[in-house]
PDB file of C-alpha atoms in Angstrom:
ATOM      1  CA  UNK A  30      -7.265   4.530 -12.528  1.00 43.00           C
ATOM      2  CA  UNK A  31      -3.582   4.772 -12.846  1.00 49.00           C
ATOM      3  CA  UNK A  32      -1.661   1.753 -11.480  1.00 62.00           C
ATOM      4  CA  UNK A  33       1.024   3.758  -9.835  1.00 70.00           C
ATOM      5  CA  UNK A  34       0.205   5.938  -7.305  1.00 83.00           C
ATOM      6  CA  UNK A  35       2.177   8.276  -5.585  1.00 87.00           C
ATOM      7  CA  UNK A  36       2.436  10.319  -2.244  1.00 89.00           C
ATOM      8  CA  UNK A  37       2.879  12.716  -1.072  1.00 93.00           C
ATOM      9  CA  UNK A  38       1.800  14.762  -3.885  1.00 92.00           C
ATOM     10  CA  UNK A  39       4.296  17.667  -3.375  1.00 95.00           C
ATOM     11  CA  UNK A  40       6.999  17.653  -0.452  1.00 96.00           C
ATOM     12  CA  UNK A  41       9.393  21.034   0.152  1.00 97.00           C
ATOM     13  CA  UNK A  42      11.904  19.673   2.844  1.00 97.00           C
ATOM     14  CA  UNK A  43      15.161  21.976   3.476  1.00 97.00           C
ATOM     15  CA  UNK A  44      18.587  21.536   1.692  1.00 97.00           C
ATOM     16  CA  UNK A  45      20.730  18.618   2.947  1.00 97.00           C
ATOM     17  CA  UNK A  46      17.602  16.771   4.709  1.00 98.00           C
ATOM     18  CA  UNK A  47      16.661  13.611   2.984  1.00 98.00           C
ATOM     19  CA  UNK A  48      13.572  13.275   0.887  1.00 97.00           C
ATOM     20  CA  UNK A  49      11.121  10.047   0.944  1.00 97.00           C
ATOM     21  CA  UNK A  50       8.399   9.141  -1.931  1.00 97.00           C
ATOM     22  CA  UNK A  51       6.326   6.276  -2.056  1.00 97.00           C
ATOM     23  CA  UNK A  52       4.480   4.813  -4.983  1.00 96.00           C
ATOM     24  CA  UNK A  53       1.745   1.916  -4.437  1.00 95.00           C
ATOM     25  CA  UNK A  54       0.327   0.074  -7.447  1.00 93.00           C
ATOM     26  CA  UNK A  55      -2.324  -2.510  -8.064  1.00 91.00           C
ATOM     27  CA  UNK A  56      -1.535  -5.897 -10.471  1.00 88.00           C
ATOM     28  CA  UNK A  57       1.219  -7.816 -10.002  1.00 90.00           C
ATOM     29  CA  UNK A  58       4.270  -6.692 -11.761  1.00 90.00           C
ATOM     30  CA  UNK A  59       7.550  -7.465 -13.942  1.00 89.00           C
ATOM     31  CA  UNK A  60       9.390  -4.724 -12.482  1.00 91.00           C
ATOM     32  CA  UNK A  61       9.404  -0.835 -11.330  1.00 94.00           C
ATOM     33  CA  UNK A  62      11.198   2.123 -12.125  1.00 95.00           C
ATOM     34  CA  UNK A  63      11.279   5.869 -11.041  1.00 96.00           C
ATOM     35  CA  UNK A  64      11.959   8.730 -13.354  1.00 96.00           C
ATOM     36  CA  UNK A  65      13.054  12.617 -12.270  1.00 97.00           C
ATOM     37  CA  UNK A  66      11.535  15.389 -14.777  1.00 96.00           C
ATOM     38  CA  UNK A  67      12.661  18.263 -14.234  1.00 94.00           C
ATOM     39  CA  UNK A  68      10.027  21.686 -15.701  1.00 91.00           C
ATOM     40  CA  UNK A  69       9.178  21.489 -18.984  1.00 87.00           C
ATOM     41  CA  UNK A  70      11.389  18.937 -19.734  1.00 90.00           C
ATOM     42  CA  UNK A  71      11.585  14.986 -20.846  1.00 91.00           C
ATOM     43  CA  UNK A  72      11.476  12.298 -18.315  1.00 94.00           C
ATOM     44  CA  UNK A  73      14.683  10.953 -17.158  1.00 95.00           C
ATOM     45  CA  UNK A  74      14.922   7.023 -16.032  1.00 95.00           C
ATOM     46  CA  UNK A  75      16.440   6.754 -12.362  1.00 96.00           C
ATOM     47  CA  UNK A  76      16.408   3.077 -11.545  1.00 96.00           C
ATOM     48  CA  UNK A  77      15.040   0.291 -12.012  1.00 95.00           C
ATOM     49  CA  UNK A  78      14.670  -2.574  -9.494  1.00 95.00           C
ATOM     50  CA  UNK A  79      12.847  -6.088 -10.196  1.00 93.00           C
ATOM     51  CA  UNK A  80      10.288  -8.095  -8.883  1.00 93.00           C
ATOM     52  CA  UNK A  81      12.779 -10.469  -7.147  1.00 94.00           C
ATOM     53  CA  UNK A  82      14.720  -7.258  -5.742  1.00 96.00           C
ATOM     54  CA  UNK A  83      13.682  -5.744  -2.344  1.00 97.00           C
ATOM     55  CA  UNK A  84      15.956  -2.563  -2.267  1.00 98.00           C
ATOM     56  CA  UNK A  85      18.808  -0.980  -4.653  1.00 97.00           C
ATOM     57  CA  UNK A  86      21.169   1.629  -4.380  1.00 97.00           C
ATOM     58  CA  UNK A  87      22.662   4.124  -6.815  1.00 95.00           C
ATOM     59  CA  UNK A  88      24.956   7.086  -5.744  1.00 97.00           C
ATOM     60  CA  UNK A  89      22.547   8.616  -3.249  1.00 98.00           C
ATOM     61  CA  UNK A  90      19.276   7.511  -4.588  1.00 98.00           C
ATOM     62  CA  UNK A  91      17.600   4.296  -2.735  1.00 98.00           C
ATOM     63  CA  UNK A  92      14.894   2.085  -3.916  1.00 98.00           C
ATOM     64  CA  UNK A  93      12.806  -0.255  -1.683  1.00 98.00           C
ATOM     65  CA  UNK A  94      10.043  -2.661  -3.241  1.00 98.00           C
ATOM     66  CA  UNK A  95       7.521  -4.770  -1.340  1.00 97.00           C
ATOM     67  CA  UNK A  96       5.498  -6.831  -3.476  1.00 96.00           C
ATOM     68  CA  UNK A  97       3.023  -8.259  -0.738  1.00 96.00           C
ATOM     69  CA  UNK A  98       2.011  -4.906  -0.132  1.00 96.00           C
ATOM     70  CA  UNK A  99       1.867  -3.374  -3.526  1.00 95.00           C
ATOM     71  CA  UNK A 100       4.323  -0.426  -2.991  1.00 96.00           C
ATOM     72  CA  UNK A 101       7.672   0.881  -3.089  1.00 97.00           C
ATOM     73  CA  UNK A 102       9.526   3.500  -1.561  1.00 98.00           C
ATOM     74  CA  UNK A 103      12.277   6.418  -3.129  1.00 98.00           C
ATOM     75  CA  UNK A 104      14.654   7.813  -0.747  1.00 98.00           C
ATOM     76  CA  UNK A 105      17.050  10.197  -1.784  1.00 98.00           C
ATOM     77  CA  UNK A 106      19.722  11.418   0.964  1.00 98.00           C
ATOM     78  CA  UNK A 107      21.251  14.491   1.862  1.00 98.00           C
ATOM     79  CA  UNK A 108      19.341  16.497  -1.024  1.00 97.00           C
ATOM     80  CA  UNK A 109      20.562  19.698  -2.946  1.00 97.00           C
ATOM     81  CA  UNK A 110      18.902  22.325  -4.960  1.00 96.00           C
ATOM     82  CA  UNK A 111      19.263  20.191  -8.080  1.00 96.00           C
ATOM     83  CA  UNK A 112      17.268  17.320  -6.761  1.00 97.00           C
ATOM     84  CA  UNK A 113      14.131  19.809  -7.257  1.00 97.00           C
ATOM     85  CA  UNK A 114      12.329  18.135 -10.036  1.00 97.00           C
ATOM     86  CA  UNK A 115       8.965  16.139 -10.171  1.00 96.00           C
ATOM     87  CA  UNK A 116       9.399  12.320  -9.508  1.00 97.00           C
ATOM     88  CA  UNK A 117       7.411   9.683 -11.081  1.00 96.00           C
ATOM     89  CA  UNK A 118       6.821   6.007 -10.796  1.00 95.00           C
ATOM     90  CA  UNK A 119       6.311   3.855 -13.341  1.00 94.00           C
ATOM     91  CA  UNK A 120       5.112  -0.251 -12.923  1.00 92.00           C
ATOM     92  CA  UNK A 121       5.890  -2.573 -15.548  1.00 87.00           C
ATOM     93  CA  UNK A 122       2.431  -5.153 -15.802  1.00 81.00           C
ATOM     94  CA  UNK A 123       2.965  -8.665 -16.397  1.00 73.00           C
ATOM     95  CA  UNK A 124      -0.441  -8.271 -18.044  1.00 66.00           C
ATOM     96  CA  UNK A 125       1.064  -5.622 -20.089  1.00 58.00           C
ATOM     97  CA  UNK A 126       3.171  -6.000 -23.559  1.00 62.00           C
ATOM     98  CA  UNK A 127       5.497  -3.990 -22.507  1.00 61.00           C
ATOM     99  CA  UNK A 128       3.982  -0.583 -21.432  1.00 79.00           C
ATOM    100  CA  UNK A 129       4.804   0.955 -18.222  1.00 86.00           C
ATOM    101  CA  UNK A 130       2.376   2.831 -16.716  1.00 88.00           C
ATOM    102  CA  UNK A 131       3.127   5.924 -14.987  1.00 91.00           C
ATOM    103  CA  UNK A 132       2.251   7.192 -11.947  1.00 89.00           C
ATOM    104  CA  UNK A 133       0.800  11.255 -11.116  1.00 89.00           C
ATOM    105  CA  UNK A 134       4.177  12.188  -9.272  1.00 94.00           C
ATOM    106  CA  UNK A 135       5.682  13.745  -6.554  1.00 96.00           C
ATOM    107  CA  UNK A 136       6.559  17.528  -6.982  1.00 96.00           C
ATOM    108  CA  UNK A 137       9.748  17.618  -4.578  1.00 97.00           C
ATOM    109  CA  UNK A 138      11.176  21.299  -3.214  1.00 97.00           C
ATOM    110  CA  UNK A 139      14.444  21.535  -1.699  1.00 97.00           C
ATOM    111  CA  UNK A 140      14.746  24.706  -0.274  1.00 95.00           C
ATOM    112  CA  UNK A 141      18.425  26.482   0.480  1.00 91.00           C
TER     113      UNK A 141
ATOM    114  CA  UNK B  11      22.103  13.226 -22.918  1.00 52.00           C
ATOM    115  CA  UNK B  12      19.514  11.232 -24.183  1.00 55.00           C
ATOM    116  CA  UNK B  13      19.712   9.507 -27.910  1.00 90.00           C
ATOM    117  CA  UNK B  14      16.010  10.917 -28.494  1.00 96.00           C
ATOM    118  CA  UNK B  15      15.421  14.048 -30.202  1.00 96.00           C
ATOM    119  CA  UNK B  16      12.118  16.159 -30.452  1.00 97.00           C
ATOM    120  CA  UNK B  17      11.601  19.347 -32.627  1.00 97.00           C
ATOM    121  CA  UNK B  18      10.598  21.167 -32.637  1.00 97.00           C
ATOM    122  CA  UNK B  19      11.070  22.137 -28.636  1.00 96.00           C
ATOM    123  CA  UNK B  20       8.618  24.867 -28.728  1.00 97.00           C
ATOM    124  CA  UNK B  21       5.540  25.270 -31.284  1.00 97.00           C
ATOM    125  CA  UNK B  22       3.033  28.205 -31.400  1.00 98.00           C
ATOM    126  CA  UNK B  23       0.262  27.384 -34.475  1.00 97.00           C
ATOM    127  CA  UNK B  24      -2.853  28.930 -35.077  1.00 97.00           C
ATOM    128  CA  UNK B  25      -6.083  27.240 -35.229  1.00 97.00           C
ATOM    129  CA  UNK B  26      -6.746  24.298 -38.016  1.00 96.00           C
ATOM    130  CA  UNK B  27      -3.130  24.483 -39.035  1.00 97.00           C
ATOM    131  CA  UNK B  28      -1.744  21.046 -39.937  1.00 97.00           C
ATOM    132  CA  UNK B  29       0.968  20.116 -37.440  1.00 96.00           C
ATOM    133  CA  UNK B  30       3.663  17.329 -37.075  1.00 97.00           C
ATOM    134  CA  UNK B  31       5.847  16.770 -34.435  1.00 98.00           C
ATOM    135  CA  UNK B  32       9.233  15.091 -35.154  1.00 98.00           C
ATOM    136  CA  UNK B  33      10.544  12.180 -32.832  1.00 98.00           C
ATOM    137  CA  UNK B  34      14.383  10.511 -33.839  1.00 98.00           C
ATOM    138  CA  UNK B  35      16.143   7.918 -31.824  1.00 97.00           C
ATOM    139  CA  UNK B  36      19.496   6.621 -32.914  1.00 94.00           C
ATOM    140  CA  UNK B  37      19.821   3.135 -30.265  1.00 92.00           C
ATOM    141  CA  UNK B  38      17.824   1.361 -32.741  1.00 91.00           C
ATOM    142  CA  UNK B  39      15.381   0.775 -30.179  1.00 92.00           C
ATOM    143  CA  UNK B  40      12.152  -1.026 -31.574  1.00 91.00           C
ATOM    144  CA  UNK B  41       9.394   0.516 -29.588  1.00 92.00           C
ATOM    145  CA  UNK B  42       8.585   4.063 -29.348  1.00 95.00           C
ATOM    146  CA  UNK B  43       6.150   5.885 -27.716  1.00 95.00           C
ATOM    147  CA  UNK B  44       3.864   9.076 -27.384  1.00 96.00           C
ATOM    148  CA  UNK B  45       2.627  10.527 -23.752  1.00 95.00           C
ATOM    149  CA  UNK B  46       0.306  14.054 -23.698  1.00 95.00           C
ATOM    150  CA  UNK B  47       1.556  15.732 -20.101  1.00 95.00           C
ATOM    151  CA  UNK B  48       0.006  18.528 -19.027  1.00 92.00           C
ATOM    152  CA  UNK B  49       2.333  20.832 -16.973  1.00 84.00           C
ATOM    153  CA  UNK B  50       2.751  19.559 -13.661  1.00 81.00           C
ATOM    154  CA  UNK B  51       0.481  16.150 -14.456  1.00 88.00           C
ATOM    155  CA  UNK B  52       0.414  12.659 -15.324  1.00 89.00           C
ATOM    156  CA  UNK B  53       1.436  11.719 -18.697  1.00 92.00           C
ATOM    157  CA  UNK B  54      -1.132  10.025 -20.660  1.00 92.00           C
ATOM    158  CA  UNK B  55       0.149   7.214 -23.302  1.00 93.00           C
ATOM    159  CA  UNK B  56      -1.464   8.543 -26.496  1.00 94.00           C
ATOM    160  CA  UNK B  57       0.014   6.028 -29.502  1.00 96.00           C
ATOM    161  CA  UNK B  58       2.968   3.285 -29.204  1.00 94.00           C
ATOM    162  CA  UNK B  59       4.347   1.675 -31.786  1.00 95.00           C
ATOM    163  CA  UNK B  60       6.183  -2.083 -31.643  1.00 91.00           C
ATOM    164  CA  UNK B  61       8.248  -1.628 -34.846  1.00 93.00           C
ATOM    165  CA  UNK B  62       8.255  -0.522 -38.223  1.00 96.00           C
ATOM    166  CA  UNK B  63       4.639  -0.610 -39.941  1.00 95.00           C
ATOM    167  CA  UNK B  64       3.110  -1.494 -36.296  1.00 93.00           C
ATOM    168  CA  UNK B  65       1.343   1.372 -34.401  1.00 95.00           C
ATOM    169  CA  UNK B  66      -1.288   1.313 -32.098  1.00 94.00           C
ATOM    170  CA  UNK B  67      -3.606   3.896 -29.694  1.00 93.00           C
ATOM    171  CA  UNK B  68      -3.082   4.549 -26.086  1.00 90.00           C
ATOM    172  CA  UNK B  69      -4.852   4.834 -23.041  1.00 83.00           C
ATOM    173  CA  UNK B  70      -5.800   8.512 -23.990  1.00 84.00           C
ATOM    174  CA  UNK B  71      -7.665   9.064 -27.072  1.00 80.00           C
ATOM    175  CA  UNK B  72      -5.995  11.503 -29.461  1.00 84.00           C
ATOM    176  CA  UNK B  73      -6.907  12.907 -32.648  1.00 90.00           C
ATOM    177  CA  UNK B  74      -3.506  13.159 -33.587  1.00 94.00           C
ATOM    178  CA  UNK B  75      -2.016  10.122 -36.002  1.00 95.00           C
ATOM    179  CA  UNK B  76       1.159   8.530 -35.641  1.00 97.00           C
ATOM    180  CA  UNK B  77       3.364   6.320 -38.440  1.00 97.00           C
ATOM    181  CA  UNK B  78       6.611   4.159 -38.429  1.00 97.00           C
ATOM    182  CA  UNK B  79       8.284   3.986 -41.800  1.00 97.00           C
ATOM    183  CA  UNK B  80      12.046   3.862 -40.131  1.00 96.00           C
ATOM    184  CA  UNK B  81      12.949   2.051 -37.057  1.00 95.00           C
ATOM    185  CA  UNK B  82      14.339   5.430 -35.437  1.00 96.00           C
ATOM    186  CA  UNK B  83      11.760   7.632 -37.295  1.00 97.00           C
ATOM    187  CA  UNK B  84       7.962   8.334 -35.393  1.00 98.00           C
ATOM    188  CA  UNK B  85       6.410  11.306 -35.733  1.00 98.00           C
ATOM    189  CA  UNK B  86       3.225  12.849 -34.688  1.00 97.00           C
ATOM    190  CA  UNK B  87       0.831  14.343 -36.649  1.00 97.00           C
ATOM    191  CA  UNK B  88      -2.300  16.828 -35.809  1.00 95.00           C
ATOM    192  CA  UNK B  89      -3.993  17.095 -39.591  1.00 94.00           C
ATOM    193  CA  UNK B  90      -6.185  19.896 -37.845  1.00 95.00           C
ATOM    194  CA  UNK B  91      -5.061  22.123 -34.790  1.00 96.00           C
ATOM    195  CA  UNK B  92      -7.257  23.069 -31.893  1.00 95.00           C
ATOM    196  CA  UNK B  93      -6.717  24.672 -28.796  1.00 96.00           C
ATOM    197  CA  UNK B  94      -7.717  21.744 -26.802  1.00 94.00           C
ATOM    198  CA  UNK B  95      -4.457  20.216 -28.226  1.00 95.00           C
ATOM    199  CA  UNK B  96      -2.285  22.735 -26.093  1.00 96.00           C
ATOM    200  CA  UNK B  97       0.136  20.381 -23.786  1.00 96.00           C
ATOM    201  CA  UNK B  98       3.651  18.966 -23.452  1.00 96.00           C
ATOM    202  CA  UNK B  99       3.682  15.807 -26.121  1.00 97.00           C
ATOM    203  CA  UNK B 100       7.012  13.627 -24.575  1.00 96.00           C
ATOM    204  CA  UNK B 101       8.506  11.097 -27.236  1.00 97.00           C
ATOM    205  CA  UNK B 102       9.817   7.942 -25.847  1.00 96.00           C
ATOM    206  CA  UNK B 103      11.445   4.237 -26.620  1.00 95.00           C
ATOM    207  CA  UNK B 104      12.375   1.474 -25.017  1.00 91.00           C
ATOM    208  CA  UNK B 105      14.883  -1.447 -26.035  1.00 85.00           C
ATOM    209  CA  UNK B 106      13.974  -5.174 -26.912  1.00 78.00           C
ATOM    210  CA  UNK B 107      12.465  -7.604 -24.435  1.00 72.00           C
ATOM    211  CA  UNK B 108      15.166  -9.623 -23.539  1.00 69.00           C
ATOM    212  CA  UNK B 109      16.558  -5.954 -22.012  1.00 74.00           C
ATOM    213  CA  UNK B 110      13.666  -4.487 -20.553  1.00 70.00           C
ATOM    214  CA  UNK B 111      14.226  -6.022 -17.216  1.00 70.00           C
ATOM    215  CA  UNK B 112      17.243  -3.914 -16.577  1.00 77.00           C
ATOM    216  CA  UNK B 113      16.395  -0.752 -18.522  1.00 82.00           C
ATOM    217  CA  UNK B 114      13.816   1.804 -18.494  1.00 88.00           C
ATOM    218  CA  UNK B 115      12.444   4.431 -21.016  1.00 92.00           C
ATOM    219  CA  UNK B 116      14.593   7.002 -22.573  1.00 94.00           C
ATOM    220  CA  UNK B 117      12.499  10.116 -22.969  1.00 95.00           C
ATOM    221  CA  UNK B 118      13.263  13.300 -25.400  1.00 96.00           C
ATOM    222  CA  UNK B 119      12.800  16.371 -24.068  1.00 95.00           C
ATOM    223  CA  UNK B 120       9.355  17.131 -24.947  1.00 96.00           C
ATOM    224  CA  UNK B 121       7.551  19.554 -27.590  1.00 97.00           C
ATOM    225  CA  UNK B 122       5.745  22.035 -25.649  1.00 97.00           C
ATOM    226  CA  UNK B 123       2.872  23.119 -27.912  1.00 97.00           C
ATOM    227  CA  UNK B 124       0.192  25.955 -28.023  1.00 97.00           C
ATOM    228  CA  UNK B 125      -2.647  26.334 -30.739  1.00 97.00           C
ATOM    229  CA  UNK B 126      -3.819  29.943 -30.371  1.00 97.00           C
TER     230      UNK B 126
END
């Protein structure tokens, strides 16, 4: 199965409320990344944080990571309209020659 | 805006048509990528490629071929169209390994394609 997993599936949450996605993978890993696609469109990279890196910030994105429990954690804050978009993680395997593997996504709502 | 192009962006072809999908990046990046996404799904890696003359199948199985001549050059091919091969194909590289601790994937924006 995929190595990134994420949840909840889909979330609709109100305009200026703050949305929260977690992702939980399997292996150990080099580092993780989310990505925002928004429909019928390419992937576009978020942020990256690294094994040795237990949270990051960028503009009103944040990024959590706990290793001993496999997971990770996408919190973006006081959402707008344009935040709708699906939102994928993606692990980076240190068993892996450098392939990410994606996870199934979170379709996220904001509603006005 | 991303340094990946795809074309073309959208692609109606009848059945057993011969098909390739173009895929251009200009960051010099050496590995490239293919993903199959059906909307509103996971993508599926399909081919990758580590450099020029080096290409290699995915996780998916595809009947579609891939080649690297160029460095920024990688396009798809489908030598016979079916409607089974109806999806989003993304086109994707990443830079060197020293790098790819602190940067991700830069995606194109996707050829969305329908074999009637």
């Amino acid at each position: 199965s995929q190595q990134g997993e994420e949840d909840p599936q889909a979330l609709s949450i109100q305009e200026g409320e703050n949305a929260t996605m977690n992702c939980s993978y399997k292996t150990s890993i080099n580092n993780l990344q989310w990505y925002r696609q928004n429909s019928g469109r390419g992937l576009v990279h978020l942020i990256l944080i690294r094994s040795n890196e237990r949270e990051k910030h960028s503009g009103r994105l944040r990024v959590t990571l706990d290793t001993s429990k496999k997971s990770s954690s996408l919190l973006i804050t006081a959402s707008r309209a344009a935040d709708t978009a699906s939102y994928f993680c993606a692990t980076d395997p240190y068993s892996s020659a450098s392939k990410i593997i994606f996870g199934s996504g979170t379709r996220l709502s904001i509603r006005p | 805006e991303a340094d990946i192009y795809q074309t073309p962006r959208y692609l109606v072809i009848g059945t057993g048509k011969k098909i390739t999908l173009e895929c251009s990046q200009t960051m010099g990046h050496d590995k490239m990528y293919w993903y199959q996404q059906d909307p509103g799904m996971e993508l599926h890696l399909i081919h990758y490629s580590y450099g020029v003359n080096s290409t290699e199948k995915g996780d998916l199985s595809s009947e579609s071929t891939v080649s690297r001549i160029r460095t920024e050059h990688f396009p798809l091919t489908l030598e016979s169209a079916r409607p089974s091969h109806t999806s989003q194909y993304l086109c994707a590289s990443s830079p060197p390994g020293s790098l790819r601790a602190y940067y991700g994937y830069t995606f194109g924006s996707g050829t969305r394609l329908t074999v009637v």
